Amino acid sequence: MITTICLNPALDRTVTVDRLVPGEVNRIRTARTDVGGKAVNVARVCRRLGLSSQVIGCAGVDGYGKLRDAMQTEGVGCYFHSVEGAIRVNTKVVPLDGAPVTELNEPGPTLTAEDLDVFFDMAIEHTRHSDFAVITGSLPPGCPADTYRRLMEALAPVPCVLDVSGEALLHGVEAKPLLIKPNHHELAATLGRAANTLEDIRAAAQVFLDKGVTHVVVSLGGDGALYVGAEGCCYAPVIPVPVRSTVGAGDAMVGGLLYGYLHGGTMREGFRAGVAAGTASVMTEGTQLIVPGDFTSLLARVQLQEK
């Protein structure tokens, strides 16, 4: 069982425009809304790859029904502590001229100390028999920066995967998660140092290994991905595929990492499957995530280079 933890679920609205011009009227060409939030995405990917998964967290009462129904349709367990307010809406603006995606993310409902106490008790109960707990996504208003560290300590000895950045990452690594998965931009911003070359990224990853993290996977967008950890260091070049949307690719990578690790027995096999899943995700529109058949065909094309 994979348990993903989502303190701030979202409805992801993805719109396309010919090109995005700030300060001008921009005509939307297409629009779709998907249930989202990073932990929700990871749970869906795990289930599509044949793993048992559940997502737990806190959610505003307004919009929770849509989240619950979507998870039931996918066969993903869904257990949330309800709070006042609405599930946030995150808008992704995708220019068709190839310019970068612009994201407009709402903050979500404020959580009180009492809400967090209730959730921590619920999380301990629901993760008791989990193979992994995946902690990812932004912290909603009201949550101290060390919330994820305290949560991982409360969930011990369940192995934890942490996919966050900034202060949440710096605090979180104090709990020595099994794996962290920043992208290279997050890595550079969190540590305040350059991450322009593979050597830079490897050195930055080593900072977290020295703090007790066992494995670090860094996604490099269109330049592939790098693994650094207890099993050495290897690089996976990007696989050329038609790119329809990069939204959710990092979440798909986490789901693939867990699938590969559980089936292959090593984090290198996890890394290989993570790269395949992340690549499969960019082939779908919006936040539809992966098609299992795409993942299977891509897995055989992943090449790992020793570094």
PDB file of N, CA, C and O in Angstrom, residues 10 55 80 188 199 243 268 292 302:
ATOM      1  N   ALA A  10      -6.390  20.191  -4.842  1.00  0.00           N
ATOM      2  CA  ALA A  10      -6.744  21.257  -5.774  1.00  0.00           C
ATOM      3  C   ALA A  10      -7.597  20.714  -6.904  1.00  0.00           C
ATOM      4  O   ALA A  10      -7.614  19.512  -7.179  1.00  0.00           O
ATOM      5  N   VAL A  55      -5.034   8.154  -0.671  1.00  0.00           N
ATOM      6  CA  VAL A  55      -4.620   9.524  -0.406  1.00  0.00           C
ATOM      7  C   VAL A  55      -5.366  10.002   0.832  1.00  0.00           C
ATOM      8  O   VAL A  55      -6.566   9.775   0.973  1.00  0.00           O
ATOM      9  N   PHE A  80     -10.175  12.055   4.130  1.00  0.00           N
ATOM     10  CA  PHE A  80      -9.791  13.435   4.411  1.00  0.00           C
ATOM     11  C   PHE A  80     -10.507  13.977   5.644  1.00  0.00           C
ATOM     12  O   PHE A  80     -11.677  13.653   5.890  1.00  0.00           O
ATOM     13  N   ALA A 188      18.337  24.372  -6.576  1.00  0.00           N
ATOM     14  CA  ALA A 188      19.160  25.581  -6.562  1.00  0.00           C
ATOM     15  C   ALA A 188      18.562  26.642  -5.642  1.00  0.00           C
ATOM     16  O   ALA A 188      19.275  27.278  -4.850  1.00  0.00           O
ATOM     17  N   GLU A 199      27.536  18.198 -12.506  1.00  0.00           N
ATOM     18  CA  GLU A 199      28.455  18.251 -11.365  1.00  0.00           C
ATOM     19  C   GLU A 199      27.879  19.126 -10.257  1.00  0.00           C
ATOM     20  O   GLU A 199      27.963  18.788  -9.066  1.00  0.00           O
ATOM     21  N   VAL A 243       5.444  16.299 -26.667  1.00  0.00           N
ATOM     22  CA  VAL A 243       5.111  16.901 -25.370  1.00  0.00           C
ATOM     23  C   VAL A 243       3.798  17.670 -25.486  1.00  0.00           C
ATOM     24  O   VAL A 243       3.702  18.638 -26.242  1.00  0.00           O
ATOM     25  N   ARG A 268      17.808   2.076  -8.219  1.00  0.00           N
ATOM     26  CA  ARG A 268      18.143   2.274  -9.628  1.00  0.00           C
ATOM     27  C   ARG A 268      16.981   1.826 -10.529  1.00  0.00           C
ATOM     28  O   ARG A 268      16.667   2.484 -11.524  1.00  0.00           O
ATOM     29  N   PRO A 292      -0.954   3.647 -18.964  1.00  0.00           N
ATOM     30  CA  PRO A 292      -0.055   2.531 -18.628  1.00  0.00           C
ATOM     31  C   PRO A 292       0.691   1.951 -19.824  1.00  0.00           C
ATOM     32  O   PRO A 292       1.861   1.575 -19.713  1.00  0.00           O
ATOM     33  N   VAL A 302      14.516   3.577 -21.501  1.00  0.00           N
ATOM     34  CA  VAL A 302      15.291   4.359 -20.532  1.00  0.00           C
ATOM     35  C   VAL A 302      16.716   3.824 -20.462  1.00  0.00           C
ATOM     36  O   VAL A 302      16.947   2.638 -20.259  1.00  0.00           O
TER      37      VAL A 302
END
